[in-house]
Tab-separated table of C-alpha atoms in Angstrom:
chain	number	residue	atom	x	y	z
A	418	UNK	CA	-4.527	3.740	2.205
A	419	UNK	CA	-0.554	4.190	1.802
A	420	UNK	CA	-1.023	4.928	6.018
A	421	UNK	CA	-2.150	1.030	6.367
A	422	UNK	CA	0.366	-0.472	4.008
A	423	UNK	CA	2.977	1.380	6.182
A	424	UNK	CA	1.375	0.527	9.362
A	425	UNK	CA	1.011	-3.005	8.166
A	426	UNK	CA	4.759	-3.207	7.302
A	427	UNK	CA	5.561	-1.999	10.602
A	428	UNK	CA	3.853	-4.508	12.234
A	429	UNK	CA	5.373	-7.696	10.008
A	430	UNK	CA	8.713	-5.951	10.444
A	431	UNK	CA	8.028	-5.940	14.479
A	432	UNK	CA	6.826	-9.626	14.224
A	433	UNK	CA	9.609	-10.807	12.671
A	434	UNK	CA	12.344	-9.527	15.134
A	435	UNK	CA	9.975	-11.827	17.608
A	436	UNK	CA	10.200	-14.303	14.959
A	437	UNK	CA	5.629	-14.369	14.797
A	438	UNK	CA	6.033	-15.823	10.988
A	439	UNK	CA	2.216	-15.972	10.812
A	440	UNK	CA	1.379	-12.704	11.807
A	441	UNK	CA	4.322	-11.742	9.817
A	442	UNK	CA	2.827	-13.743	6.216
A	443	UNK	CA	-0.564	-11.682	6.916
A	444	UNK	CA	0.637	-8.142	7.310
A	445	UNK	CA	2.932	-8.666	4.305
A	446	UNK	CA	0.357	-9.855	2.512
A	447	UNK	CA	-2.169	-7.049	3.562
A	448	UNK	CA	0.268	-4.258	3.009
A	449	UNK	CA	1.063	-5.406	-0.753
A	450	UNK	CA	-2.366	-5.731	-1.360
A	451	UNK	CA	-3.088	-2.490	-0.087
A	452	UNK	CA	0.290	-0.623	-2.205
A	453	UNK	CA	-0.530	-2.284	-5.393
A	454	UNK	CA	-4.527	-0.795	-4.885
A	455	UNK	CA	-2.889	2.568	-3.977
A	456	UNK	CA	-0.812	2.760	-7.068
A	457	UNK	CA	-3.299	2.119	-9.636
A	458	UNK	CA	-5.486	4.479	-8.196
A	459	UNK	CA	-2.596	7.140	-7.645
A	460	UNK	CA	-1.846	6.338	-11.588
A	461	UNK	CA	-5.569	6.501	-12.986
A	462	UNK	CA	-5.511	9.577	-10.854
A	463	UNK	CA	-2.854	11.756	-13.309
A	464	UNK	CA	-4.451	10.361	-15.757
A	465	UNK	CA	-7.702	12.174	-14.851
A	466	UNK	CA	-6.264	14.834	-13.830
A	467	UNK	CA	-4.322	15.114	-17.066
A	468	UNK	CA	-7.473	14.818	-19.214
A	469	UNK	CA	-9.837	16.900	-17.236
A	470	UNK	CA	-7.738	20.455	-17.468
A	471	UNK	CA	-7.092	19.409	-21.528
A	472	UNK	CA	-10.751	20.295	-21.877
């Protein structure tokens, strides 16, 4: 998942040096999307992890 958000930001980065605003308000929005989903699940992750070798 981290892979698309960087892809993605590649992409709106790329799209705004050709000045594609469009393209470049959809990636952006796609890649935060897409980091925010990875970090909660990276954080309830070590969480789980955390608990499960407690036992």
């Amino acid at each position: 998942m981290l892979k698309w958000s960087v892809i993605l930001l590649v992409i709106a980065l790329i799209a705004g040096i050709f000045g594609f605003f469009n393209v470049v308000a959809a990636a952006v929005g796609i890649a935060k999307v897409l980091f925010y989903i990875f970090l909660v699940l990276f954080i309830v992750s070590l969480f789980m992890g955390r608990r499960g070798r407690s036992m």
